[in-house]
Amino acid sequence: MNTVNTITRHLLISAAVLFTATSVLHAASTDALRQAHGTRCAKPVFYAQTMNHKKEVEICIVTPSVSYSFGKTGAKKKEMNITIPAASTDYAYSNNQVISIQNFTVRNGDTSYQVSAGSDDSGEPFASLYVYKGIPETGKLLAEIRLDPATVENNIGHALADEGIPEADSL
């Protein structure tokens, strides 16, 4: 019985050490990613990485326009990098006692890119990138890419109106 207790104690201690080290490393890497991100974008609206951290999405205000990029994390040249007039974007947000959600939509021709972030009814954070043919309300969903909530920098809110970004009618 003493052997079982000793093995159990060692396993619990090892698990605690591993969990602590993993948490510290993840926090340090997330902070480093955000610091590196901050130097590329003077007025960030939204930033996040995919769940596997191989790609990133970034939306920035470049007055009087908005830039949208998506591609390999840390790469200077992205798979998609567009700048569009602020009037071709909109934002929406809703907060109540159960959920919190913020959306930002970039329209480029007949394609819309919408980031969505917030917390669900159990308080868990979420973030996704949706690609639509047409507008999100009536268009066809082409792709949903889940984003890691721990990497999200979210500045979607009413202050965007001061930058010329229109607020959507509803969420």
PDB file of C-alpha atoms in Angstrom:
ATOM      1  CA  MET A   1       0.000   0.000   0.000  1.00  0.00           C
ATOM      2  CA  ASN A   2       2.888   2.373   0.757  1.00  0.00           C
ATOM      3  CA  THR A   3       4.245   1.769  -2.751  1.00  0.00           C
ATOM      4  CA  VAL A   4       0.901   2.739  -4.323  1.00  0.00           C
ATOM      5  CA  ASN A   5       0.701   5.897  -2.188  1.00  0.00           C
ATOM      6  CA  THR A   6       4.281   6.834  -3.084  1.00  0.00           C
ATOM      7  CA  ILE A   7       3.676   6.318  -6.817  1.00  0.00           C
ATOM      8  CA  THR A   8       0.408   8.290  -6.637  1.00  0.00           C
ATOM      9  CA  ARG A   9       2.119  11.148  -4.777  1.00  0.00           C
ATOM     10  CA  HIS A  10       4.948  11.280  -7.366  1.00  0.00           C
ATOM     11  CA  LEU A  11       2.473  11.265 -10.252  1.00  0.00           C
ATOM     12  CA  LEU A  12       0.464  14.111  -8.712  1.00  0.00           C
ATOM     13  CA  ILE A  13       3.584  16.172  -8.067  1.00  0.00           C
ATOM     14  CA  SER A  14       4.827  15.530 -11.625  1.00  0.00           C
ATOM     15  CA  ALA A  15       1.449  16.526 -13.051  1.00  0.00           C
ATOM     16  CA  ALA A  16       1.420  19.734 -10.993  1.00  0.00           C
ATOM     17  CA  VAL A  17       4.941  20.657 -12.120  1.00  0.00           C
ATOM     18  CA  LEU A  18       4.106  19.910 -15.760  1.00  0.00           C
ATOM     19  CA  PHE A  19       0.868  21.934 -15.597  1.00  0.00           C
ATOM     20  CA  THR A  20       2.640  24.905 -14.001  1.00  0.00           C
ATOM     21  CA  ALA A  21       5.473  24.859 -16.545  1.00  0.00           C
ATOM     22  CA  THR A  22       3.048  24.541 -19.458  1.00  0.00           C
ATOM     23  CA  SER A  23       0.920  27.429 -18.171  1.00  0.00           C
ATOM     24  CA  VAL A  24       3.932  29.703 -17.698  1.00  0.00           C
ATOM     25  CA  LEU A  25       5.332  28.857 -21.151  1.00  0.00           C
ATOM     26  CA  HIS A  26       1.940  29.396 -22.823  1.00  0.00           C
ATOM     27  CA  ALA A  27       1.470  32.758 -21.085  1.00  0.00           C
ATOM     28  CA  ALA A  28       4.989  33.845 -22.056  1.00  0.00           C
ATOM     29  CA  SER A  29       4.534  32.811 -25.687  1.00  0.00           C
ATOM     30  CA  THR A  30       1.106  34.501 -25.897  1.00  0.00           C
ATOM     31  CA  ASP A  31       2.573  37.740 -24.467  1.00  0.00           C
ATOM     32  CA  ALA A  32       5.488  37.574 -26.911  1.00  0.00           C
ATOM     33  CA  LEU A  33       3.096  37.053 -29.827  1.00  0.00           C
ATOM     34  CA  ARG A  34       0.981  40.020 -28.798  1.00  0.00           C
ATOM     35  CA  GLN A  35       4.043  42.244 -28.366  1.00  0.00           C
ATOM     36  CA  ALA A  36       5.302  41.273 -31.810  1.00  0.00           C
ATOM     37  CA  HIS A  37       1.846  41.894 -33.245  1.00  0.00           C
ATOM     38  CA  GLY A  38       1.584  45.339 -31.681  1.00  0.00           C
ATOM     39  CA  THR A  39       4.563  46.639 -33.621  1.00  0.00           C
ATOM     40  CA  ARG A  40       2.957  45.828 -36.996  1.00  0.00           C
ATOM     41  CA  CYS A  41      -0.349  47.571 -36.436  1.00  0.00           C
ATOM     42  CA  ALA A  42      -0.806  51.040 -34.980  1.00  0.00           C
ATOM     43  CA  LYS A  43      -4.624  50.789 -34.617  1.00  0.00           C
ATOM     44  CA  PRO A  44      -5.566  47.124 -34.183  1.00  0.00           C
ATOM     45  CA  VAL A  45      -9.231  46.171 -34.415  1.00  0.00           C
ATOM     46  CA  PHE A  46      -8.788  42.418 -34.144  1.00  0.00           C
ATOM     47  CA  TYR A  47      -6.009  39.848 -34.077  1.00  0.00           C
ATOM     48  CA  ALA A  48      -6.035  36.094 -33.457  1.00  0.00           C
ATOM     49  CA  GLN A  49      -4.307  32.896 -34.435  1.00  0.00           C
ATOM     50  CA  THR A  50      -5.881  29.671 -35.645  1.00  0.00           C
ATOM     51  CA  MET A  51      -6.214  26.869 -33.111  1.00  0.00           C
ATOM     52  CA  ASN A  52      -2.952  25.274 -34.270  1.00  0.00           C
ATOM     53  CA  HIS A  53      -1.200  28.705 -34.238  1.00  0.00           C
ATOM     54  CA  LYS A  54       0.032  28.251 -37.814  1.00  0.00           C
ATOM     55  CA  LYS A  55      -1.990  31.139 -39.279  1.00  0.00           C
ATOM     56  CA  GLU A  56      -3.189  34.520 -38.082  1.00  0.00           C
ATOM     57  CA  VAL A  57      -5.858  37.044 -38.963  1.00  0.00           C
ATOM     58  CA  GLU A  58      -5.356  40.755 -38.397  1.00  0.00           C
ATOM     59  CA  ILE A  59      -7.648  43.717 -38.959  1.00  0.00           C
ATOM     60  CA  CYS A  60      -6.285  47.251 -38.554  1.00  0.00           C
ATOM     61  CA  ILE A  61      -7.510  50.763 -39.065  1.00  0.00           C
ATOM     62  CA  VAL A  62      -5.372  52.616 -41.594  1.00  0.00           C
ATOM     63  CA  THR A  63      -7.348  55.853 -41.703  1.00  0.00           C
ATOM     64  CA  PRO A  64      -9.453  56.304 -43.812  1.00  0.00           C
ATOM     65  CA  SER A  65      -9.282  52.600 -44.699  1.00  0.00           C
ATOM     66  CA  VAL A  66      -9.162  49.200 -43.026  1.00  0.00           C
ATOM     67  CA  SER A  67      -6.568  46.516 -43.704  1.00  0.00           C
ATOM     68  CA  TYR A  68      -7.318  42.808 -43.487  1.00  0.00           C
ATOM     69  CA  SER A  69      -4.663  40.126 -43.613  1.00  0.00           C
ATOM     70  CA  PHE A  70      -4.636  36.372 -43.225  1.00  0.00           C
ATOM     71  CA  GLY A  71      -1.708  34.013 -43.514  1.00  0.00           C
ATOM     72  CA  LYS A  72       1.176  32.217 -41.882  1.00  0.00           C
ATOM     73  CA  THR A  73       1.870  33.375 -38.335  1.00  0.00           C
ATOM     74  CA  GLY A  74       4.764  35.831 -38.240  1.00  0.00           C
ATOM     75  CA  ALA A  75       5.218  35.977 -42.011  1.00  0.00           C
ATOM     76  CA  LYS A  76       5.674  39.434 -43.510  1.00  0.00           C
ATOM     77  CA  LYS A  77       3.932  38.440 -46.736  1.00  0.00           C
ATOM     78  CA  LYS A  78       0.434  37.042 -46.111  1.00  0.00           C
ATOM     79  CA  GLU A  79      -1.779  34.825 -48.258  1.00  0.00           C
ATOM     80  CA  MET A  80      -4.307  37.650 -48.282  1.00  0.00           C
ATOM     81  CA  ASN A  81      -3.551  41.277 -47.577  1.00  0.00           C
ATOM     82  CA  ILE A  82      -6.178  43.816 -48.654  1.00  0.00           C
ATOM     83  CA  THR A  83      -6.969  47.420 -47.820  1.00  0.00           C
ATOM     84  CA  ILE A  84     -10.542  48.545 -48.298  1.00  0.00           C
ATOM     85  CA  PRO A  85     -12.520  51.733 -47.543  1.00  0.00           C
ATOM     86  CA  ALA A  86     -13.948  51.928 -44.018  1.00  0.00           C
ATOM     87  CA  ALA A  87     -17.425  52.095 -45.580  1.00  0.00           C
ATOM     88  CA  SER A  88     -16.916  48.486 -46.789  1.00  0.00           C
ATOM     89  CA  THR A  89     -16.754  47.278 -43.192  1.00  0.00           C
ATOM     90  CA  ASP A  90     -19.061  47.207 -40.196  1.00  0.00           C
ATOM     91  CA  TYR A  91     -19.086  46.095 -36.599  1.00  0.00           C
ATOM     92  CA  ALA A  92     -21.702  44.816 -34.205  1.00  0.00           C
ATOM     93  CA  TYR A  93     -21.677  43.799 -30.593  1.00  0.00           C
ATOM     94  CA  SER A  94     -24.069  42.526 -27.993  1.00  0.00           C
ATOM     95  CA  ASN A  95     -23.603  42.030 -24.285  1.00  0.00           C
ATOM     96  CA  ASN A  96     -26.144  40.734 -21.818  1.00  0.00           C
ATOM     97  CA  GLN A  97     -26.214  38.613 -18.674  1.00  0.00           C
ATOM     98  CA  VAL A  98     -25.700  35.405 -20.654  1.00  0.00           C
ATOM     99  CA  ILE A  99     -23.410  36.066 -23.635  1.00  0.00           C
ATOM    100  CA  SER A 100     -21.009  38.597 -25.054  1.00  0.00           C
ATOM    101  CA  ILE A 101     -20.315  38.741 -28.773  1.00  0.00           C
ATOM    102  CA  GLN A 102     -18.482  41.130 -31.101  1.00  0.00           C
ATOM    103  CA  ASN A 103     -18.376  40.885 -34.898  1.00  0.00           C
ATOM    104  CA  PHE A 104     -16.361  42.793 -37.477  1.00  0.00           C
ATOM    105  CA  THR A 105     -17.079  42.298 -41.165  1.00  0.00           C
ATOM    106  CA  VAL A 106     -14.852  43.202 -44.122  1.00  0.00           C
ATOM    107  CA  ARG A 107     -16.473  43.128 -47.571  1.00  0.00           C
ATOM    108  CA  ASN A 108     -14.244  42.737 -50.613  1.00  0.00           C
ATOM    109  CA  GLY A 109     -16.256  42.416 -53.821  1.00  0.00           C
ATOM    110  CA  ASP A 110     -18.738  39.564 -53.383  1.00  0.00           C
ATOM    111  CA  THR A 111     -16.815  38.011 -50.477  1.00  0.00           C
ATOM    112  CA  SER A 112     -17.216  38.888 -46.800  1.00  0.00           C
ATOM    113  CA  TYR A 113     -14.752  38.068 -44.043  1.00  0.00           C
ATOM    114  CA  GLN A 114     -16.242  38.202 -40.552  1.00  0.00           C
ATOM    115  CA  VAL A 115     -14.416  37.740 -37.270  1.00  0.00           C
ATOM    116  CA  SER A 116     -16.507  36.909 -34.250  1.00  0.00           C
ATOM    117  CA  ALA A 117     -15.368  36.721 -30.636  1.00  0.00           C
ATOM    118  CA  GLY A 118     -16.894  36.716 -27.193  1.00  0.00           C
ATOM    119  CA  SER A 119     -18.113  34.355 -24.513  1.00  0.00           C
ATOM    120  CA  ASP A 120     -20.902  31.802 -24.678  1.00  0.00           C
ATOM    121  CA  ASP A 121     -23.703  31.136 -22.198  1.00  0.00           C
ATOM    122  CA  SER A 122     -21.360  29.101 -19.971  1.00  0.00           C
ATOM    123  CA  GLY A 123     -18.804  31.939 -19.899  1.00  0.00           C
ATOM    124  CA  GLU A 124     -16.309  30.159 -22.169  1.00  0.00           C
ATOM    125  CA  PRO A 125     -14.451  32.379 -24.654  1.00  0.00           C
ATOM    126  CA  PHE A 126     -14.735  31.694 -28.378  1.00  0.00           C
ATOM    127  CA  ALA A 127     -13.432  33.180 -31.603  1.00  0.00           C
ATOM    128  CA  SER A 128     -13.936  32.318 -35.275  1.00  0.00           C
ATOM    129  CA  LEU A 129     -13.328  33.658 -38.752  1.00  0.00           C
ATOM    130  CA  TYR A 130     -16.161  33.155 -41.247  1.00  0.00           C
ATOM    131  CA  VAL A 131     -15.895  33.580 -45.004  1.00  0.00           C
ATOM    132  CA  TYR A 132     -19.128  34.192 -46.963  1.00  0.00           C
ATOM    133  CA  LYS A 133     -20.052  34.563 -50.591  1.00  0.00           C
ATOM    134  CA  GLY A 134     -22.226  37.654 -50.316  1.00  0.00           C
ATOM    135  CA  ILE A 135     -23.079  39.222 -46.979  1.00  0.00           C
ATOM    136  CA  PRO A 136     -23.190  37.207 -43.731  1.00  0.00           C
ATOM    137  CA  GLU A 137     -26.932  37.680 -43.195  1.00  0.00           C
ATOM    138  CA  THR A 138     -27.984  36.152 -46.537  1.00  0.00           C
ATOM    139  CA  GLY A 139     -24.811  34.824 -48.163  1.00  0.00           C
ATOM    140  CA  LYS A 140     -23.433  31.338 -48.424  1.00  0.00           C
ATOM    141  CA  LEU A 141     -20.979  30.279 -45.714  1.00  0.00           C
ATOM    142  CA  LEU A 142     -17.802  29.171 -47.505  1.00  0.00           C
ATOM    143  CA  ALA A 143     -15.566  28.520 -44.482  1.00  0.00           C
ATOM    144  CA  GLU A 144     -15.415  28.673 -40.711  1.00  0.00           C
ATOM    145  CA  ILE A 145     -11.975  28.810 -39.141  1.00  0.00           C
ATOM    146  CA  ARG A 146     -11.817  28.425 -35.381  1.00  0.00           C
ATOM    147  CA  LEU A 147      -9.434  30.810 -33.667  1.00  0.00           C
ATOM    148  CA  ASP A 148      -7.610  30.349 -30.369  1.00  0.00           C
ATOM    149  CA  PRO A 149      -9.350  32.620 -27.821  1.00  0.00           C
ATOM    150  CA  ALA A 150      -6.083  32.890 -25.862  1.00  0.00           C
ATOM    151  CA  THR A 151      -4.484  34.764 -28.808  1.00  0.00           C
ATOM    152  CA  VAL A 152      -7.330  37.218 -29.410  1.00  0.00           C
ATOM    153  CA  GLU A 153      -6.771  40.960 -29.292  1.00  0.00           C
ATOM    154  CA  ASN A 154     -10.279  42.372 -29.635  1.00  0.00           C
ATOM    155  CA  ASN A 155     -10.964  46.098 -29.930  1.00  0.00           C
ATOM    156  CA  ILE A 156     -14.400  45.776 -31.524  1.00  0.00           C
ATOM    157  CA  GLY A 157     -16.690  48.309 -29.901  1.00  0.00           C
ATOM    158  CA  HIS A 158     -18.467  51.634 -30.164  1.00  0.00           C
ATOM    159  CA  ALA A 159     -15.184  53.583 -30.417  1.00  0.00           C
ATOM    160  CA  LEU A 160     -14.876  52.282 -33.999  1.00  0.00           C
ATOM    161  CA  ALA A 161     -17.565  54.780 -35.003  1.00  0.00           C
ATOM    162  CA  ASP A 162     -15.023  57.537 -34.300  1.00  0.00           C
ATOM    163  CA  GLU A 163     -12.813  55.938 -36.975  1.00  0.00           C
ATOM    164  CA  GLY A 164     -15.599  56.052 -39.585  1.00  0.00           C
ATOM    165  CA  ILE A 165     -16.560  52.391 -39.228  1.00  0.00           C
ATOM    166  CA  PRO A 166     -20.344  51.962 -39.528  1.00  0.00           C
ATOM    167  CA  GLU A 167     -22.222  49.978 -36.884  1.00  0.00           C
ATOM    168  CA  ALA A 168     -24.358  47.159 -38.282  1.00  0.00           C
ATOM    169  CA  ASP A 169     -28.094  47.363 -37.715  1.00  0.00           C
ATOM    170  CA  SER A 170     -28.226  44.217 -35.604  1.00  0.00           C
ATOM    171  CA  LEU A 171     -26.249  41.261 -34.428  1.00  0.00           C
TER     172      LEU A 171
END
